Coordinates of C-alpha atoms in Angstrom, one line a residue:
X1 CA 0.1 0.1 0.2
X2 CA 1.7 3.3 -1.1
X3 CA 2.3 5.9 2.4
X4 CA 2.0 9.2 0.9
X5 CA -0.5 11.7 2.2
X6 CA -2.2 15.4 1.3
X7 CA -3.6 17.9 3.4
X8 CA -6.8 17.1 4.5
X9 CA -9.7 18.6 3.0
X10 CA -10.4 20.8 5.9
X11 CA -7.5 21.4 7.4
X12 CA -4.8 21.9 4.6
X13 CA -5.9 25.4 3.8
X14 CA -6.5 26.8 7.3
X15 CA -3.0 26.1 8.3
X16 CA -1.7 27.4 5.3
X17 CA -2.7 31.1 6.0
X18 CA -2.3 31.0 9.8
X19 CA 1.5 29.5 9.1
X20 CA 2.7 31.4 6.5
X21 CA 2.8 34.0 8.6
X22 CA 5.0 32.3 10.9
X23 CA 8.0 31.8 9.0
X24 CA 9.8 30.2 11.5
X25 CA 11.1 26.5 12.0
X26 CA 10.0 24.8 15.1
X27 CA 12.7 25.5 17.6
X28 CA 15.2 28.1 15.7
X29 CA 14.4 31.3 15.1
X30 CA 14.9 32.6 11.3
X31 CA 17.9 34.8 10.3
X32 CA 16.3 38.7 9.3
X33 CA 16.2 39.4 5.7
X34 CA 18.0 42.0 3.6
X35 CA 16.0 44.7 1.5
X36 CA 12.7 43.9 0.6
X37 CA 11.3 43.7 -2.6
X38 CA 10.7 46.2 -5.2
X39 CA 7.4 43.7 -6.1
X40 CA 5.9 42.2 -3.4
X41 CA 3.5 39.0 -4.4
X42 CA 2.8 35.0 -2.9
X43 CA 2.2 32.7 -5.4
X44 CA 0.2 29.8 -3.5
X45 CA -2.6 27.3 -3.7
X46 CA -5.8 26.0 -1.7
X47 CA -7.1 22.0 -2.9
X48 CA -10.9 23.2 -3.4
X49 CA -13.0 26.1 -4.1
X50 CA -14.5 28.2 -1.6
X51 CA -18.3 27.9 -1.2
X52 CA -19.0 31.3 -0.1
X53 CA -17.7 34.8 1.2
X54 CA -20.7 35.3 2.8
X55 CA -19.6 35.5 6.7
X56 CA -22.9 34.2 7.6
X57 CA -23.1 31.3 5.4
X58 CA -19.3 30.4 5.8
X59 CA -18.7 26.6 7.2
X60 CA -15.3 25.8 5.6
X61 CA -11.5 26.3 5.8
X62 CA -11.5 27.5 1.6
X63 CA -13.9 30.2 2.7
X64 CA -12.1 31.1 5.6
X65 CA -9.0 31.5 3.9
X66 CA -10.0 33.9 1.5
X67 CA -12.0 35.9 4.5
X68 CA -9.3 36.0 7.2
X69 CA -7.6 38.2 5.0
X70 CA -10.2 40.4 3.6
X71 CA -12.3 41.3 6.1
X72 CA -11.5 42.6 9.5
X73 CA -13.3 42.0 12.7
X74 CA -13.0 44.0 15.7
X75 CA -10.0 42.5 16.6
X76 CA -7.0 40.8 15.5
X77 CA -5.3 37.7 17.5
X78 CA -1.9 38.0 16.6
X79 CA 1.7 36.4 18.2
X80 CA 3.9 38.1 20.3
X81 CA 7.1 36.9 21.7
X82 CA 5.9 33.5 22.0
X83 CA 2.6 34.8 23.7
X84 CA -0.8 35.4 22.3
X85 CA -1.7 39.1 21.9
X86 CA -5.2 40.8 20.9
X87 CA -4.5 43.4 18.4
X88 CA -6.5 46.4 17.3
X89 CA -8.9 45.2 14.5
X90 CA -11.7 47.7 13.5
X91 CA -12.3 48.4 16.9
X92 CA -9.5 51.3 18.3
X93 CA -10.6 50.4 22.3
X94 CA -12.7 48.5 24.2
X95 CA -13.4 47.7 27.5
X96 CA -16.1 45.3 29.8
X97 CA -18.6 46.3 32.3
X98 CA -18.0 45.5 36.3
X99 CA -20.5 42.9 35.9
X100 CA -18.8 41.2 33.0
X101 CA -22.1 41.4 30.6
X102 CA -21.6 44.2 28.5
X103 CA -18.5 44.5 25.8
X104 CA -18.0 47.9 24.6
X105 CA -15.5 48.3 20.9
X106 CA -15.2 52.0 20.1
X107 CA -14.5 51.4 16.1
X108 CA -11.8 53.5 14.9
X109 CA -12.9 56.7 12.4
X110 CA -10.5 56.0 9.5
X111 CA -11.7 52.3 9.5
X112 CA -13.6 52.0 5.7
X113 CA -14.8 49.6 3.1
X114 CA -13.1 48.7 -0.2
X115 CA -15.4 51.3 -1.7
X116 CA -14.4 54.1 0.9
X117 CA -17.7 54.1 2.6
X118 CA -17.1 53.9 6.4
X119 CA -17.1 50.8 8.7
X120 CA -19.8 51.5 11.7
X121 CA -20.9 50.1 14.3
X122 CA -24.7 49.4 12.7
X123 CA -22.8 47.3 10.3
X124 CA -21.6 45.1 13.0
X125 CA -24.8 45.1 14.6
X126 CA -26.7 44.3 10.9
X127 CA -24.1 41.1 10.3
X128 CA -24.7 39.7 14.2
X129 CA -28.6 39.9 13.8
X130 CA -28.1 38.4 10.3
X131 CA -26.2 35.3 11.7
X132 CA -29.2 35.0 14.5
X133 CA -31.9 34.9 12.2
X134 CA -33.0 31.5 12.0
X135 CA -33.9 32.3 7.7
X136 CA -30.5 33.1 7.3
X137 CA -29.2 29.4 8.1
X138 CA -25.9 30.3 9.5
X139 CA -23.9 27.3 10.2
X140 CA -21.9 29.1 12.5
X141 CA -24.2 30.6 14.9
X142 CA -23.6 28.9 17.7
X143 CA -20.4 31.4 18.2
X144 CA -23.7 34.0 18.7
X145 CA -25.0 32.3 21.6
X146 CA -23.5 33.9 24.7
X147 CA -25.4 37.3 23.1
X148 CA -28.5 38.3 25.3
X149 CA -31.7 36.8 23.7
X150 CA -29.9 34.6 21.2
X151 CA -32.0 31.4 22.2
X152 CA -35.2 33.4 21.6
X153 CA -34.4 34.7 18.2
X154 CA -32.5 31.5 16.8
X155 CA -36.1 29.8 17.4
X156 CA -38.0 32.4 16.0
X157 CA -39.9 33.8 19.4
X158 CA -38.0 37.5 19.3
X159 CA -37.2 39.6 16.1
X160 CA -33.8 39.6 15.1
X161 CA -33.7 43.0 16.6
X162 CA -33.9 42.0 19.8
X163 CA -30.3 40.9 19.9
X164 CA -28.3 42.1 23.0
X165 CA -26.4 44.2 20.3
X166 CA -27.1 47.7 19.5
X167 CA -24.8 51.1 18.1
X168 CA -24.6 53.3 20.5
X169 CA -23.6 55.8 17.9
X170 CA -21.9 55.5 15.2
X171 CA -18.4 54.0 15.8
X172 CA -19.7 52.6 19.5
X173 CA -20.3 49.0 19.7
X174 CA -22.3 47.9 22.5
X175 CA -22.6 43.7 23.0
X176 CA -24.8 42.4 25.9
X177 CA -24.4 38.8 27.0
X178 CA -26.6 36.4 28.9
X179 CA -24.1 35.4 31.6
X180 CA -20.2 36.9 31.9
X181 CA -18.1 34.3 29.7
X182 CA -14.4 34.4 30.1
X183 CA -13.4 33.6 26.3
X184 CA -15.8 36.3 24.8
X185 CA -13.0 38.6 23.3
X186 CA -11.0 35.7 22.2
X187 CA -14.3 34.2 20.3
X188 CA -14.7 37.9 18.4
X189 CA -12.0 37.2 16.3
X190 CA -14.3 34.8 14.3
X191 CA -15.5 35.3 10.9
X192 CA -19.5 35.5 12.2
X193 CA -18.0 39.0 14.2
X194 CA -17.4 40.6 10.8
X195 CA -19.4 43.3 9.5
X196 CA -21.6 43.4 6.7
X197 CA -23.1 45.8 4.7
X198 CA -26.8 45.5 4.8
X199 CA -26.9 47.4 1.1
X200 CA -24.7 44.9 -0.8
X201 CA -26.2 42.2 0.7
X202 CA -29.4 43.5 -0.6
X203 CA -28.2 44.0 -3.4
X204 CA -26.9 40.5 -4.2
X205 CA -29.2 38.9 -2.8
X206 CA -28.8 35.0 -3.2
X207 CA -25.4 36.2 -4.8
X208 CA -24.0 37.7 -2.6
X209 CA -20.6 36.4 -1.3
X210 CA -19.9 34.2 -4.7
X211 CA -17.9 36.5 -6.8
X212 CA -15.2 38.8 -6.6
X213 CA -17.2 41.7 -7.6
X214 CA -20.5 40.9 -5.1
X215 CA -19.0 42.0 -2.0
X216 CA -16.7 44.3 -0.3
X217 CA -14.3 44.1 1.9
X218 CA -12.7 46.0 5.2
X219 CA -9.5 43.7 5.7
X220 CA -5.9 43.9 4.2
X221 CA -7.0 42.3 0.6
X222 CA -9.6 42.4 -1.6
X223 CA -10.5 39.4 -3.9
X224 CA -9.5 41.4 -7.3
X225 CA -10.1 38.1 -8.9
X226 CA -12.1 34.6 -8.8
X227 CA -11.8 32.0 -11.9
X228 CA -14.0 29.7 -10.0
X229 CA -12.4 26.0 -10.0
X230 CA -9.1 27.4 -11.2
X231 CA -7.8 30.7 -9.3
X232 CA -8.4 33.7 -7.2
X233 CA -6.4 36.5 -6.7
X234 CA -6.2 39.0 -3.7
X235 CA -5.2 42.8 -3.9
X236 CA -4.2 44.9 -1.4
X237 CA -7.0 47.5 -0.3
X238 CA -6.0 50.7 -0.6
X239 CA -8.8 51.7 1.9
X240 CA -7.7 49.9 4.4
X241 CA -6.5 51.4 7.6
X242 CA -3.2 49.4 8.3
X243 CA -2.2 49.9 4.8
X244 CA 0.9 51.1 5.7
X245 CA 1.7 48.1 7.2
X246 CA 0.5 45.6 4.3
X247 CA 3.7 45.0 2.1
X248 CA 2.1 42.4 -0.4
X249 CA 0.5 44.0 -3.5
X250 CA -0.8 41.0 -4.5
X251 CA -1.3 37.0 -3.2
X252 CA -2.3 34.4 -6.4
X253 CA -4.4 31.7 -5.7
X254 CA -3.9 28.6 -7.8
X255 CA -6.6 25.6 -7.1
X256 CA -4.8 22.0 -7.0
X257 CA -5.9 19.2 -5.7
X258 CA -3.8 16.9 -7.2
X259 CA -0.7 15.7 -4.9
X260 CA 1.8 15.4 -7.7
X261 CA 0.5 18.7 -9.3
X262 CA 1.5 20.6 -5.7
X263 CA 5.1 19.2 -5.9
X264 CA 5.6 19.7 -9.0
X265 CA 4.3 23.6 -9.0
X266 CA 6.1 24.1 -5.5
X267 CA 9.7 22.3 -7.0
X268 CA 9.6 24.3 -10.0
X269 CA 8.9 27.5 -8.2
X270 CA 5.0 28.3 -9.5
X271 CA 4.2 28.6 -5.7
X272 CA 5.5 29.8 -2.9
X273 CA 4.3 26.8 -0.1
X274 CA 3.8 23.4 0.3
X275 CA 2.5 21.3 3.4
X276 CA 4.9 17.9 3.3
X277 CA 2.5 15.2 3.2
X278 CA 5.2 12.2 3.6
X279 CA 8.0 11.7 5.7
X280 CA 9.4 11.6 2.2
X281 CA 8.5 14.7 1.5
X282 CA 9.3 16.2 4.7
X283 CA 13.0 14.5 4.4
X284 CA 13.2 16.5 1.3
X285 CA 12.8 19.9 1.8
X286 CA 13.6 20.1 5.6
X287 CA 17.4 19.6 3.9
X288 CA 17.2 22.0 1.2
X289 CA 17.9 25.7 2.5
X290 CA 15.8 27.3 0.2
X291 CA 13.2 26.5 2.4
X292 CA 12.2 27.4 5.6
X293 CA 10.3 25.0 7.7
X294 CA 7.2 25.9 10.2
X295 CA 5.7 23.0 12.1
X296 CA 2.0 24.0 13.6
X297 CA -0.2 21.2 15.4
X298 CA -2.5 21.3 18.7
X299 CA -5.5 23.1 17.0
X300 CA -7.0 20.6 14.6
X301 CA -8.1 17.5 15.1
X302 CA -9.0 14.2 12.3
X303 CA -12.0 11.8 12.6
X304 CA -14.5 9.7 11.4
X305 CA -18.0 10.2 12.6
X306 CA -21.5 8.5 12.3
X307 CA -24.8 9.4 11.2
X308 CA -26.8 8.5 14.4
X309 CA -30.1 8.9 12.1
X310 CA -28.7 6.2 10.3
X311 CA -30.8 2.6 10.4
X312 CA -27.4 1.0 11.2
X313 CA -25.7 3.6 12.9
X314 CA -28.3 4.6 15.0
X315 CA -27.2 1.6 16.9
X316 CA -24.4 2.5 19.8
X317 CA -22.9 -0.7 20.0
X318 CA -21.9 -0.7 15.8
X319 CA -20.7 3.2 16.3
X320 CA -18.6 1.2 19.9
X321 CA -17.6 -1.4 17.2
X322 CA -16.0 1.1 14.7
X323 CA -14.2 3.5 16.9
X324 CA -12.6 0.9 19.0
X325 CA -11.4 -1.3 16.1
X326 CA -9.3 1.7 15.4
X327 CA -5.3 1.2 16.2
X328 CA -4.6 4.3 16.6
X329 CA -1.0 4.1 16.2
X330 CA -1.4 2.3 12.8
X331 CA -3.6 4.6 11.3
X332 CA -1.3 7.4 12.2
X333 CA 1.5 5.2 10.7
X334 CA -0.1 3.7 7.4
X335 CA -2.8 6.0 7.0
X336 CA -1.1 9.1 7.9
X337 CA 2.2 8.4 7.0
X338 CA 3.0 9.1 10.8
X339 CA 2.8 13.0 9.9
X340 CA 0.1 13.5 13.0
X341 CA -0.1 12.5 16.3
X342 CA -2.5 9.8 17.6
X343 CA -5.5 11.6 19.4
X344 CA -7.9 9.6 22.0
X345 CA -10.0 12.6 23.2
X346 CA -12.4 15.2 21.0
X347 CA -10.5 18.2 22.6
X348 CA -7.5 19.5 20.9
X349 CA -4.5 19.4 23.0
X350 CA -3.7 23.3 22.5
X351 CA -7.3 24.5 23.9
X352 CA -6.6 25.5 27.9
X353 CA -8.8 26.4 30.5
X354 CA -6.6 29.4 32.0
X355 CA -3.0 27.9 31.8
X356 CA -4.2 24.0 32.1
X357 CA -4.5 22.1 28.9
X358 CA -7.7 20.3 28.9
X359 CA -6.3 17.1 26.9
X360 CA -3.9 16.5 29.9
X361 CA -6.5 16.8 32.9
X362 CA -9.1 14.5 30.9
X363 CA -6.7 11.4 29.9
X364 CA -7.4 9.8 26.8
X365 CA -11.0 8.7 27.2
X366 CA -10.4 6.6 23.9
X367 CA -7.6 4.3 25.3
X368 CA -9.9 3.9 28.7
X369 CA -12.4 2.6 26.7
X370 CA -10.1 0.1 24.9
X371 CA -8.6 -1.6 28.0
X372 CA -12.3 -1.8 29.5
X373 CA -13.0 -3.7 26.2
X374 CA -9.9 -5.9 26.6
X375 CA -10.8 -6.7 30.3
X376 CA -14.0 -7.7 29.1
X377 CA -12.4 -10.7 27.4
X378 CA -14.4 -9.4 24.1
X379 CA -13.3 -8.0 21.1
X380 CA -14.7 -4.6 18.7
X381 CA -16.1 -7.4 16.4
X382 CA -18.0 -9.1 19.3
X383 CA -19.5 -5.9 19.8
X384 CA -20.5 -5.3 16.2
X385 CA -22.4 -8.6 16.2
X386 CA -24.0 -7.4 19.3
X387 CA -25.2 -4.5 18.2
X388 CA -26.5 -6.3 14.4
X389 CA -28.4 -8.6 16.5
X390 CA -29.8 -6.3 18.4
X391 CA -31.2 -4.9 14.9
X392 CA -32.3 -8.1 13.6
X393 CA -29.6 -7.9 10.8
X394 CA -27.9 -11.3 11.6
X395 CA -24.4 -12.6 13.0
X396 CA -22.4 -12.2 9.4
X397 CA -20.3 -8.9 9.5
X398 CA -19.8 -9.7 5.9
X399 CA -23.3 -8.9 4.7
X400 CA -23.4 -6.0 6.6
X401 CA -23.7 -3.1 4.1
X402 CA -21.8 0.4 5.0
X403 CA -20.4 3.0 3.5
X404 CA -17.5 5.0 4.1
X405 CA -17.6 8.4 2.5
X406 CA -14.4 11.0 1.9
X407 CA -14.0 14.1 0.3
X408 CA -12.0 14.1 -2.3
X409 CA -10.9 11.9 -5.4
X410 CA -7.5 12.3 -5.4
X411 CA -4.4 9.6 -5.1
X412 CA -4.1 10.0 -1.4
X413 CA -7.9 9.7 -0.3
X414 CA -7.5 6.3 -3.0
X415 CA -5.0 5.2 -0.4
X416 CA -6.4 6.0 2.3
X417 CA -10.2 4.3 1.4
X418 CA -7.9 1.4 0.4
X419 CA -6.5 1.1 4.2
X420 CA -9.6 1.4 5.9
X421 CA -11.3 -1.3 3.8
X422 CA -8.1 -3.5 4.8
X423 CA -8.6 -2.4 8.3
X424 CA -12.0 -3.2 8.9
X425 CA -12.1 -6.4 7.1
X426 CA -9.2 -7.5 9.3
X427 CA -11.0 -6.2 12.6
X428 CA -14.6 -6.6 12.1
X429 CA -14.9 -8.5 9.1
X430 CA -16.7 -6.2 7.1
X431 CA -16.8 -5.6 3.6
X432 CA -16.5 -1.7 3.6
X433 CA -17.8 0.4 0.9
X434 CA -16.2 3.7 -0.1
X435 CA -17.8 6.9 -1.3
X436 CA -15.3 9.3 -3.2
X437 CA -16.4 12.8 -3.9
X438 CA -15.1 16.5 -3.9
X439 CA -16.2 19.1 -1.4
X440 CA -19.2 20.1 -2.4
X441 CA -21.2 16.7 -3.4
X442 CA -19.5 15.7 0.4
X443 CA -20.8 18.8 2.4
X444 CA -24.4 18.1 0.6
X445 CA -24.6 14.7 1.4
X446 CA -23.9 15.3 5.2
X447 CA -26.0 18.6 5.3
X448 CA -28.9 16.0 4.3
X449 CA -27.8 13.0 6.3
X450 CA -27.4 10.7 3.1
X451 CA -24.2 9.4 4.4
X452 CA -23.4 6.6 7.1
X453 CA -19.7 7.3 8.2
X454 CA -17.5 10.1 7.2
X455 CA -13.9 11.7 7.5
X456 CA -12.7 15.2 7.6
X457 CA -10.7 17.2 10.2
X458 CA -11.9 20.4 12.6
X459 CA -10.1 23.5 13.9
X460 CA -10.5 25.1 16.9
X461 CA -11.2 29.1 15.9
X462 CA -10.5 30.8 19.8
X463 CA -8.8 29.1 22.8
X464 CA -11.7 27.5 24.8
X465 CA -12.9 24.0 24.5
X466 CA -16.1 25.3 24.3
X467 CA -14.9 26.1 20.7
X468 CA -14.9 22.4 20.1
X469 CA -17.6 21.3 22.4
X470 CA -20.4 24.0 21.2
X471 CA -20.3 21.9 17.6
X472 CA -21.9 18.9 18.6
X473 CA -24.9 20.5 21.0
X474 CA -28.3 19.6 20.0
X475 CA -28.8 23.0 18.1
X476 CA -25.9 23.4 16.2
X477 CA -25.0 19.7 15.5
X478 CA -21.9 21.2 12.7
X479 CA -20.8 17.9 12.0
X480 CA -24.1 16.9 11.1
X481 CA -24.4 13.3 13.3
X482 CA -27.9 14.1 14.4
X483 CA -26.5 13.2 17.7
X484 CA -28.4 15.4 21.0
X485 CA -27.6 14.7 24.6
X486 CA -29.3 17.4 27.3
X487 CA -26.8 16.7 29.7
X488 CA -24.0 17.5 27.5
X489 CA -25.9 20.4 26.3
X490 CA -26.1 21.8 29.7
X491 CA -22.4 21.1 30.7
X492 CA -20.9 22.7 27.5
X493 CA -23.0 25.6 28.0
X494 CA -22.3 26.1 32.1
X495 CA -18.5 25.7 31.6
X496 CA -18.7 28.7 28.9
X497 CA -19.8 30.9 31.5
X498 CA -18.2 29.6 34.5
X499 CA -15.8 32.1 36.0
X500 CA -14.1 29.7 38.2
X501 CA -11.3 28.0 36.3
X502 CA -11.4 24.4 38.1
X503 CA -15.4 24.3 37.8
X504 CA -15.2 25.3 34.3
X505 CA -12.5 22.8 33.5
X506 CA -14.7 20.4 35.3
X507 CA -17.8 20.6 33.3
X508 CA -15.8 20.4 29.9
X509 CA -14.4 17.0 31.0
X510 CA -17.2 15.7 31.9
X511 CA -18.8 17.0 28.7
X512 CA -16.5 15.3 26.5
X513 CA -16.7 12.1 28.3
X514 CA -20.5 11.9 27.8
X515 CA -19.5 12.4 24.2
X516 CA -17.0 10.3 23.7
X517 CA -18.5 7.1 25.5
X518 CA -21.8 8.0 23.4
X519 CA -19.3 7.1 20.4
X520 CA -20.9 9.7 17.9
X521 CA -17.2 10.4 16.7
X522 CA -13.7 8.4 16.3
X523 CA -11.3 11.2 16.9
X524 CA -8.2 9.6 15.4
X525 CA -5.4 12.3 15.1
X526 CA -4.2 15.8 16.0
X527 CA -3.5 17.1 13.0
X528 CA 0.5 18.5 12.1
X529 CA 1.2 20.7 9.8
X530 CA 4.6 20.5 8.2
X531 CA 5.2 23.7 5.8
X532 CA 7.4 25.0 4.0
X533 CA 8.2 28.3 2.5
X534 CA 11.4 29.7 -0.1
X535 CA 13.4 31.1 2.0
X536 CA 12.6 35.0 0.3
X537 CA 9.5 34.8 2.2
X538 CA 9.2 37.0 5.4
X539 CA 6.9 37.5 8.3
X540 CA 7.3 41.0 10.1
X541 CA 7.7 39.2 13.4
X542 CA 10.1 37.0 13.0
X543 CA 11.1 37.2 16.5
X544 CA 8.0 36.4 17.9
X545 CA 8.6 33.2 19.1
X546 CA 10.3 30.3 18.3
X547 CA 7.1 28.0 17.7
X548 CA 3.9 29.5 15.7
X549 CA 0.9 29.4 18.0
X550 CA -2.1 27.8 16.7
X551 CA -4.7 30.3 17.9
X552 CA -2.6 33.4 16.2
X553 CA -4.9 34.5 12.8
X554 CA -3.1 37.1 10.9
X555 CA -3.6 35.9 7.3
X556 CA -1.1 37.1 4.9
X557 CA -0.9 40.8 6.5
X558 CA 2.6 40.6 7.8
X559 CA 4.2 38.8 5.2
X560 CA 6.6 40.0 2.6
X561 CA 9.6 38.9 0.5
X562 CA 13.0 39.5 0.4
X563 CA 15.4 38.4 -2.4
X564 CA 12.7 36.5 -4.6

């Protein structure tokens, strides 16, 4: 079996933008560069087409990759001296009330849209109300849940105008929360908190955000050209408030899904970045002084998940069998070419409560469940047969009709599909079918419940375990498993508003344990991005720390080239 990998459909692009601005080799600071090139541009790639640039409808990493650099939120989270630092975005300053419930943001009067219009508090109010409105169908509305009256607005009991957001004046935004939320300020770096122009949304209707000319931009760059399924070009935004600190004049994306084509494009100098997908590539590029290596991990996980509304996977024992049959070490070695890190819980290792890692506090629940299975004297196959009998499906796993959906058609996905078929044949005795489809079709199938097992990655937006717990809550169900658990919902919500760190950690650990023990998903690995860039690519902040912090989101703002 081939041992070649490409970055996963939901992880490659997001990490590309995060790491591209880091420019450091893990554990080693990059030497300072010389004069900046007269012509400033970056050539890069993404492996699939963004679905939309509408902040209220964005749900994939490809869209986020573009939005991070073309829209500006209230704040920006960047890295300074190896630590996170909250920097001004549209908001010059902000303050929190004594009771922790009211946040006031003061928007700079020099903040402009790409068409010259001023950025105002009303545009933030409109954007948040639009995302909370159930008629919009916002897939990321769970980020808005802490805001006062969201629950009633999201169910139609209240009008969107009753959401706890208001423009005190043209440049003062006030956000009122239902309860204090320790991580609220950091969460406003998410794309759902980007402002939107009502006039532009209404002008283009369903076409808003689908083409370069059907948007306006308030970030460092604009989308200058968008040739669908082929290329995207970003251009420096001359109306951006901090344009003096933006060096790049253009960022040129090619949309390339084939692994060999990506490698050839990097090797021939057509693109300036590549994510190593095999040990062979890692050694090849790391040994070349013309490349700069940056390793980023801890914030994204790779997992498989089950449609709990499916006739077969509605059965908990069958989900348990498919989960406990996975050998995580073998999966990492054979399926991921040893390029990731095995993961035995839902929460990514980078997420903390205060200064404590939840992953360290919660341990490895999947390891514990595997040990319990061994102690019982049973195998995963035994559990599968028990579940089949409960459903009246007999006791022959080979006759079980199961399809595993993968969001890609490249060589790697086919190779990984072969690995899955072989693994489950050996451990469960089943004849697993594989469905390969492009991301858009895959996503449609998920939203319509037309799948049994799926596979993807998920990255946290901000540093609080609630970020990853909330996607499984009943009202959000971002992964489309159809699963619901009232106690899980209560614990997740309680943790998000609990100011005592010990109690908050306890709530989160209990919630994760419920989720894992109901076998809704099978976490497989922590995604690790082994990013290489050409040596002429630099960041202004190369001395900010030896390791690139996962939750820093600068996009392309701080990048420049020297010596191309």
